[in-house]
Coordinates of C-alpha atoms in Angstrom, one line a residue:
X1 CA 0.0 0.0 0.0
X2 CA 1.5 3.5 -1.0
X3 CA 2.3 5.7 1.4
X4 CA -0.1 8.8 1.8
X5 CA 2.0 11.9 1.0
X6 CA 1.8 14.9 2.7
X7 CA 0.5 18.0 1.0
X8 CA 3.1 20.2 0.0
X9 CA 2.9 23.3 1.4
X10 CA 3.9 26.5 -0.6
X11 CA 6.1 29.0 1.1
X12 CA 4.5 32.8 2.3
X13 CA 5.7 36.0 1.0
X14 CA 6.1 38.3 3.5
X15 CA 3.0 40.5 3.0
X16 CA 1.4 38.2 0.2
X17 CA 0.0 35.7 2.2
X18 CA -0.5 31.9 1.1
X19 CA -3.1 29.3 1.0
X20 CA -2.6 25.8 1.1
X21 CA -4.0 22.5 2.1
X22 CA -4.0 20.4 5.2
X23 CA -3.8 16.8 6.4
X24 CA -6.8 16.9 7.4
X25 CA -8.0 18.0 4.4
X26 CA -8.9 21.3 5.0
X27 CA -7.2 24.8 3.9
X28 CA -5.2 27.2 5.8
X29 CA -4.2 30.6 4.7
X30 CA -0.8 32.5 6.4
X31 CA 0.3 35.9 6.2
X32 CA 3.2 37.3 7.4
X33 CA 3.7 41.0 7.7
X34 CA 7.2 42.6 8.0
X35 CA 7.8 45.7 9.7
X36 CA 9.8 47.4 7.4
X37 CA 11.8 49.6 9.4
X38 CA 12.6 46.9 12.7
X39 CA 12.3 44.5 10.9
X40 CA 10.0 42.0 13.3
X41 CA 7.8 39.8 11.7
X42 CA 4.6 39.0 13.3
X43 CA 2.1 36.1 11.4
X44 CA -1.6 35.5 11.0
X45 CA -3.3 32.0 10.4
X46 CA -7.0 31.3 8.8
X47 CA -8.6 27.9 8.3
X48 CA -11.7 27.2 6.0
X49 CA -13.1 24.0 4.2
X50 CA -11.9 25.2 0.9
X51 CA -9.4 27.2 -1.0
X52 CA -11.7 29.5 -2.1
X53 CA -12.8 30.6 1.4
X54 CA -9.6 30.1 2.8
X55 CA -8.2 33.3 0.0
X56 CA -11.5 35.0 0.9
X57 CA -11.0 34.8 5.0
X58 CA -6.8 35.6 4.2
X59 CA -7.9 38.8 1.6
X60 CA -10.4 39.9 4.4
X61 CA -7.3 39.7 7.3
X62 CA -5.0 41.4 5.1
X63 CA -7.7 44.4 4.8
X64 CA -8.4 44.6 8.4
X65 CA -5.4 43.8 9.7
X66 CA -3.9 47.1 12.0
X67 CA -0.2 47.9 10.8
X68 CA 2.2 47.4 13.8
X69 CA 5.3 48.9 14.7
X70 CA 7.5 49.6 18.1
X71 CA 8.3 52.5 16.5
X72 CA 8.1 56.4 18.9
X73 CA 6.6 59.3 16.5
X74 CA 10.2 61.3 17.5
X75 CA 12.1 58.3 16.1
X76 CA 9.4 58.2 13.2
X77 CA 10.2 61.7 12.5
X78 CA 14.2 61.8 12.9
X79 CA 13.5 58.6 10.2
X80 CA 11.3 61.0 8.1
X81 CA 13.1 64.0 7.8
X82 CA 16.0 63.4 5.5
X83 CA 13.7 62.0 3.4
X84 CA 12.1 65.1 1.9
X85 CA 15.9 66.9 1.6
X86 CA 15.7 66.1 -2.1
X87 CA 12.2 66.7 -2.3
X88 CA 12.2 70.3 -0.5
X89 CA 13.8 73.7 -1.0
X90 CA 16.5 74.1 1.9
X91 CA 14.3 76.8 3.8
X92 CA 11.7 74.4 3.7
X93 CA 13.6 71.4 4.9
X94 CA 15.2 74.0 8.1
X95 CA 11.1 74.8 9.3
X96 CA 10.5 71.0 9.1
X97 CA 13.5 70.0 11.3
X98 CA 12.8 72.8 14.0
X99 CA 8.9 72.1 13.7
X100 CA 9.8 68.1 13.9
X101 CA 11.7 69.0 17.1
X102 CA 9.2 70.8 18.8
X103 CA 6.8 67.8 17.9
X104 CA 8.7 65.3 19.4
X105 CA 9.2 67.1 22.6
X106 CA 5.3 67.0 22.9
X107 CA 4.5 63.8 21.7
X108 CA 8.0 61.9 20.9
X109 CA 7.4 59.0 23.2
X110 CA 4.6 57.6 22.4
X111 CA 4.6 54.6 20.2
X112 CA 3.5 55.7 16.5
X113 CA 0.8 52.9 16.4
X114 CA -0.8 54.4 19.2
X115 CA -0.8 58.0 18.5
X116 CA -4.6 59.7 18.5
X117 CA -5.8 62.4 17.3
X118 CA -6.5 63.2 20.9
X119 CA -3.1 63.8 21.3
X120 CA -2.2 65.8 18.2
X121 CA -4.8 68.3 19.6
X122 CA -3.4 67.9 23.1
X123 CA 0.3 68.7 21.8
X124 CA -1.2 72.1 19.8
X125 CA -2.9 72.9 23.1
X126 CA 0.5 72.5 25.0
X127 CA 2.2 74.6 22.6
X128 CA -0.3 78.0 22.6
X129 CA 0.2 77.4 26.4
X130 CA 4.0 77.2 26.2
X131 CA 3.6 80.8 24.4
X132 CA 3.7 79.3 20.8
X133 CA 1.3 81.3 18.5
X134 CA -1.3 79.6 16.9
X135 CA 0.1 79.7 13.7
X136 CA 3.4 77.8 14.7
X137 CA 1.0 75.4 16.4
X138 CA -0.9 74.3 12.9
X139 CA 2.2 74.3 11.4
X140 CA 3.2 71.4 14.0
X141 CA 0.6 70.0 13.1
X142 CA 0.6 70.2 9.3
X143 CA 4.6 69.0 9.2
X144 CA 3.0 66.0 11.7
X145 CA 0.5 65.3 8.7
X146 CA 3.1 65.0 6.2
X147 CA 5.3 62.9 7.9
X148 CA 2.4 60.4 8.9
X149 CA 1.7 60.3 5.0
X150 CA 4.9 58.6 4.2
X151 CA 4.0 56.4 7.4
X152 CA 0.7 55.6 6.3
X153 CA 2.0 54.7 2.8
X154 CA 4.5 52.6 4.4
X155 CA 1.7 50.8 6.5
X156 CA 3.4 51.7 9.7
X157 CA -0.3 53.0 10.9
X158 CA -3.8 52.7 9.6
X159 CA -5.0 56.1 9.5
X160 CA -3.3 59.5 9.5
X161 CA -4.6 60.7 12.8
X162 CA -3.1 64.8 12.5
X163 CA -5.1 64.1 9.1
X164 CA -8.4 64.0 11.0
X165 CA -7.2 66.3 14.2
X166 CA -8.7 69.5 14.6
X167 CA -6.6 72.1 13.2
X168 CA -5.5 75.2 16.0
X169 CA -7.7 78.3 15.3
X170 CA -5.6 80.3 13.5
X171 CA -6.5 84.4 13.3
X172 CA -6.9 85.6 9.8
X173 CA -3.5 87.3 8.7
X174 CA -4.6 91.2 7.4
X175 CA -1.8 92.6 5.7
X176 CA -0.5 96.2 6.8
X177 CA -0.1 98.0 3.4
X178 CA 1.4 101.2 3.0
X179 CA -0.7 103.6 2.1
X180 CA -0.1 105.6 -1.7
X181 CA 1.2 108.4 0.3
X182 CA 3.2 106.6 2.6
X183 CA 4.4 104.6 -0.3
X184 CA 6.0 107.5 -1.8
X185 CA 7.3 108.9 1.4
X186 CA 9.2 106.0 1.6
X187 CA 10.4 106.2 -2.5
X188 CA 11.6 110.0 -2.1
X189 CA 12.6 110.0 1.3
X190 CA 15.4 107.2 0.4
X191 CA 16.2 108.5 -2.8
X192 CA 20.1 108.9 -1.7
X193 CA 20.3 105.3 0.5
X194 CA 22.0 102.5 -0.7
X195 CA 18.7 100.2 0.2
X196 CA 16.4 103.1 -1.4
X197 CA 16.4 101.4 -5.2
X198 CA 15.3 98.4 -3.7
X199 CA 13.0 99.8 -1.5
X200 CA 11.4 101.1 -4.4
X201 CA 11.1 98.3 -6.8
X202 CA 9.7 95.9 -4.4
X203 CA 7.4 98.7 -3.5
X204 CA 6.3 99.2 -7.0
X205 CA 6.3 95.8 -8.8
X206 CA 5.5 93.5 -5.7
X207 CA 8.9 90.8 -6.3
X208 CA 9.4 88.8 -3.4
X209 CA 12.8 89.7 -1.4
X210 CA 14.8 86.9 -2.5
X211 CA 13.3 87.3 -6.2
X212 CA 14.9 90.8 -6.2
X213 CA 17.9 89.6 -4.7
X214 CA 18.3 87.0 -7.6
X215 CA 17.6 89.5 -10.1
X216 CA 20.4 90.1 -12.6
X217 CA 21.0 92.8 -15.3
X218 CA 20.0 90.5 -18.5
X219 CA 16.7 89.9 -16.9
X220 CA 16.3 93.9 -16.8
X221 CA 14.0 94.8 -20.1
X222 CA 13.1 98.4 -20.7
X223 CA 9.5 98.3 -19.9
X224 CA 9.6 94.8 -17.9
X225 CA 11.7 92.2 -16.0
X226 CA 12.1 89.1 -15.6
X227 CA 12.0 86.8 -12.7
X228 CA 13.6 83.6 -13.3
X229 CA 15.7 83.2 -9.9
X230 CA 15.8 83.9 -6.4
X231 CA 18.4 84.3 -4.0
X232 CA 18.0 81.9 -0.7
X233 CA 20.0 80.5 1.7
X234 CA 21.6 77.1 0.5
X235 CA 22.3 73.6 2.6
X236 CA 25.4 75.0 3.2
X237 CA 24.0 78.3 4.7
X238 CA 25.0 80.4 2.2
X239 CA 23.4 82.8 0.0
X240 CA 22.2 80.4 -3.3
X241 CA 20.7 81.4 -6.3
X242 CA 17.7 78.9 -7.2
X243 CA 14.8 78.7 -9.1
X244 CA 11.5 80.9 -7.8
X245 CA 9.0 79.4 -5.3
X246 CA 6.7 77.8 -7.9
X247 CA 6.2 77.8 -11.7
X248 CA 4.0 80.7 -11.4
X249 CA 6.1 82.5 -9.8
X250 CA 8.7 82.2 -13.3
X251 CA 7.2 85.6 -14.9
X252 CA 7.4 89.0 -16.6
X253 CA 6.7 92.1 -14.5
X254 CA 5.7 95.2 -16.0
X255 CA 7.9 98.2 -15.3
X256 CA 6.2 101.6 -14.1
X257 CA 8.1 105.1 -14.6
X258 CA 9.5 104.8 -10.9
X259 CA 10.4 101.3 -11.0
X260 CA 12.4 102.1 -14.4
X261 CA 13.8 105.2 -12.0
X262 CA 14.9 102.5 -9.1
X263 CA 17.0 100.3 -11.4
X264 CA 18.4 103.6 -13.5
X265 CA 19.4 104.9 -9.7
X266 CA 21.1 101.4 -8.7
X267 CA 22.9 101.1 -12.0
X268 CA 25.2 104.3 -11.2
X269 CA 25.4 103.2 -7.9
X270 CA 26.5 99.6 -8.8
X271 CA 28.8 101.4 -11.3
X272 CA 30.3 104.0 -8.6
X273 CA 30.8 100.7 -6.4
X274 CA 32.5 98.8 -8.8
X275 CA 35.0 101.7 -9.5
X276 CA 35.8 101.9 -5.7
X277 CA 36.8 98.2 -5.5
X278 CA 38.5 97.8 -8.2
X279 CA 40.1 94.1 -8.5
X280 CA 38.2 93.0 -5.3
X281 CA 34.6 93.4 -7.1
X282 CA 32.8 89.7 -7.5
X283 CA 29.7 89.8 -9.2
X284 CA 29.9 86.9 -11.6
X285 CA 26.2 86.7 -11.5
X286 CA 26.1 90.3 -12.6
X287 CA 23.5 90.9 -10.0
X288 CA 21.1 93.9 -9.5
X289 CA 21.7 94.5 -5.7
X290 CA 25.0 93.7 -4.4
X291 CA 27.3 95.1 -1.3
X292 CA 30.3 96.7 -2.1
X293 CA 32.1 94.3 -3.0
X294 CA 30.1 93.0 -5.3
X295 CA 28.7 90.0 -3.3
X296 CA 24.7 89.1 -2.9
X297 CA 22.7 91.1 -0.3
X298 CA 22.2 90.0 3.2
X299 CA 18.2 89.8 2.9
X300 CA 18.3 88.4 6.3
X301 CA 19.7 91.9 7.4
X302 CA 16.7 93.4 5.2
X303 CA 14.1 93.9 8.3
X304 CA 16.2 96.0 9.7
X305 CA 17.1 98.3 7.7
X306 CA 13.8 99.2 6.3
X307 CA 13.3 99.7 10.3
X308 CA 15.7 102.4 10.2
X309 CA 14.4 104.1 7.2
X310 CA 10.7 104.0 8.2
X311 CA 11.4 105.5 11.7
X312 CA 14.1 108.2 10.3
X313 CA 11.5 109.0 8.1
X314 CA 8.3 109.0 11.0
X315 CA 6.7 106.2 8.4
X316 CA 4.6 103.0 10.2
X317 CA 7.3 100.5 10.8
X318 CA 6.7 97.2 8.3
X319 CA 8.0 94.0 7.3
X320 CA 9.8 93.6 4.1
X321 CA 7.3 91.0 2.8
X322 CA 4.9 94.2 3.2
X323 CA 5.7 96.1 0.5
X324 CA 4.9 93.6 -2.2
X325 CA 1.8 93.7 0.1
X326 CA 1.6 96.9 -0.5
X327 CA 2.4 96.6 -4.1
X328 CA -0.7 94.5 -4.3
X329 CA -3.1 96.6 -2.8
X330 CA -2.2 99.8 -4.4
X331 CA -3.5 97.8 -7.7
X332 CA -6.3 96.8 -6.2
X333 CA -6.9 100.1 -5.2
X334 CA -6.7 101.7 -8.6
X335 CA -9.2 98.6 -9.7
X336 CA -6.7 96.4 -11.3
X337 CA -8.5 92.7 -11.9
X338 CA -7.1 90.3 -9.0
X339 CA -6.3 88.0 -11.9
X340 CA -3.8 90.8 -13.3
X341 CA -2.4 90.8 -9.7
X342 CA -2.3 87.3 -8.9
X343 CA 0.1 87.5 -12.0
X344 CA 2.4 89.9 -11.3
X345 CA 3.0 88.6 -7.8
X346 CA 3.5 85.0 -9.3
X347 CA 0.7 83.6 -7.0
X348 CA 0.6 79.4 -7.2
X349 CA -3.6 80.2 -7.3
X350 CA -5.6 83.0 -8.0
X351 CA -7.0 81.0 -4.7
X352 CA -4.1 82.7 -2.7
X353 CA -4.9 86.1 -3.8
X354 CA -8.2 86.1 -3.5
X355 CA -7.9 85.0 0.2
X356 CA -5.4 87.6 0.9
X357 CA -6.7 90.8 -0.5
X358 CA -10.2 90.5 -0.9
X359 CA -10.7 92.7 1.9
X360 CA -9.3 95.2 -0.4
X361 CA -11.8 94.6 -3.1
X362 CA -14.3 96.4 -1.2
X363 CA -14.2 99.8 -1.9
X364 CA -14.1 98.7 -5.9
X365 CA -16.7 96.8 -4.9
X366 CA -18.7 99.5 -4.1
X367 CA -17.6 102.1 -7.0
X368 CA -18.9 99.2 -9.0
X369 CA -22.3 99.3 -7.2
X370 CA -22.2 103.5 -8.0
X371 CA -21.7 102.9 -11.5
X372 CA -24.5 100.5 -12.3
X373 CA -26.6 103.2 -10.2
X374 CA -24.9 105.7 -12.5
X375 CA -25.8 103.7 -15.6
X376 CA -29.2 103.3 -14.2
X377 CA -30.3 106.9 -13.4
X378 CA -33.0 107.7 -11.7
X379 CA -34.5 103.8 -11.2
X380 CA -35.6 102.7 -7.7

């Protein structure tokens, strides 16, 4: 009589799962699951009378089943971070790492699988309390939904609990414009200042710092400019030239008379500048704003010497960032389309302008209302 044979069994792949029969003449279904970053393996077994349920019971485990790992969110996120290095301008990647620090010494201990959304609101809370603003709190808590993206793709957790957390009430950011008159204040009262050119381009095209820090002569037209770099700090910590913040923000700005007067001012002072150095002048860039030398501007320096301008001159004291503000609202003002302004800044959306200076729409608004009343004489 021939010996009954076993049935062979067929080996699991981690993650695949298997199904095959049993002595007994029934099926079993395995499936292993790997965490991918310890390494532990932990299995799961189903039995059914047939293959077909045996798949069907081992498909329906491998749905349910809750990703484990021993992982602690602060070791998630020091395992995280260098990931989005080549993914993320350097600025970008420096707020991440000081946000991801100031997450993990909320919530760093506790185990990734295990993390609420309890406690993401718990760690915003902390941090308001701590003296945090509320913006620096959502930003916690945006970085913490990014990094528990990769996590959920790698099926270290189920569900992207800072996904589902409620998000820190954040006050709505009003910009403070200068005013037209306070605008040219500012243009003829630093007429003679070695900032004052730039003063008054950023005033009166809206460019970004950086983007008129990058700026360099052959992007100088005679009735435009254009912006195809900005000036950041690199990986090393140095001033780098790069490409602008988004695709949008690669553009052609129109030129007004003072703007052309700005950029005719820095030219002879760029040109009495290089004459003083002589062989120590470095501009191989051939950059708009420079120091003496020849080098890039310190924007990070940029804050404070508007300061000193605005209060020499009795002006309200403002951020750099605030002209372009400005920039945009004197448009606005003069009923410019926020499609034609959500150009010239190089927004990402029209989205982005709308949500920041529709506020300002409202006295156009209502000159629009006066002219259909206008149009419409005497009607009632």
């Amino acid at each position: 009589m021939a010996k009954a044979t076993k049935p062979k069994r067929r080996r699991a792949m981690t993650g695949a799962g298997s199904v095959y029969p049993t002595a007994e003449g029934r099926y079993r279904g395995a499936l292993v699951l790997k965490d991918p970053l310890t390494g532990k393996r932990s299995r799961r077994v189903v039995s059914a009378r047939t293959e077909q349920e045996a798949q069907a019971k081992l498909d329906e485990l491998r749905a349910v089943t809750k990703p484990t790992t021993t992982m602690q969110v602060g070791k998630w996120l020091a395992y995280w971070l260098p990931t989005t290095r080549l993914r993320v301008a350097p600025s970008t990647y420096r707020g991440y790492a000081s946000v991801a620090k100031a997450i993990t010494a909320q919530i760093g201990t506790i185990g990734l699988d295990r993390l609420t959304a309890t406690d993401v609101e718990r760690m915003t809370t902390a941090m308001q309390s701590d003296g945090k603003s509320a913006r620096t709190a959502a930003m916690a808590r945006k970085v913490l939904r990014v990094a528990l993206r990769q996590a959920l793709r790698d099926r270290l957790v189920s569900v992207n609990v800072a996904a589902v957390a409620m998000a820190p009430r954040v006050p709505r950011f009003v910009p403070r414009p200068l005013t037209a008159d306070e605008a040219r204040a500012l243009i003829a009262g630093t007429l003679e200042d070695p900032d004052g050119p730039l003063w008054a381009l950023l005033v009166t095209t809206g460019l970004r710092l950086g983007e008129a820090a990058g700026l360099s002569w052959a992007d100088v037209r005679e009735d435009r400019l254009r912006v195809a770099r900005s000036l950041s700090k690199g990986w090393d910590g140095r001033p780098e030239l790069g490409p602008p913040k988004s695709e949008r923000s690669r553009r052609f700005v129109p030129l007004g008379r003072a703007a052309r007067e700005a950029l005719k001012r820095q030219r002879a002072r760029q040109d009495e500048l290089r004459a003083t150095a002589g062989t120590a002048w470095d501009n191989p860039d051939d950059l708009v704003f420079t120091d003496a030398v020849g080098h890039p501007i310190r924007t990070r320096d940029a804050a404070g010497r508007l300061h000193e301008a605005t209060d020499r001159l009795k002006l309200p004291r403002c951020r750099v960032h605030d002209l372009r503000h400005s920039a945009a609202s004197l448009m606005v003002a003069q009923g410019v389309p926020l499609t034609t302004v959500s150009r010239v800044l190089g927004h990402s959306t029209i989205a982005i302008t709308f949500d920041t200076y529709s506020t300002l729409t409202e006295d156009v608004e209502q000159a629009a209302a006066d002219a259909l009343d206008r149009a419409l004489g005497g009607v009632k």
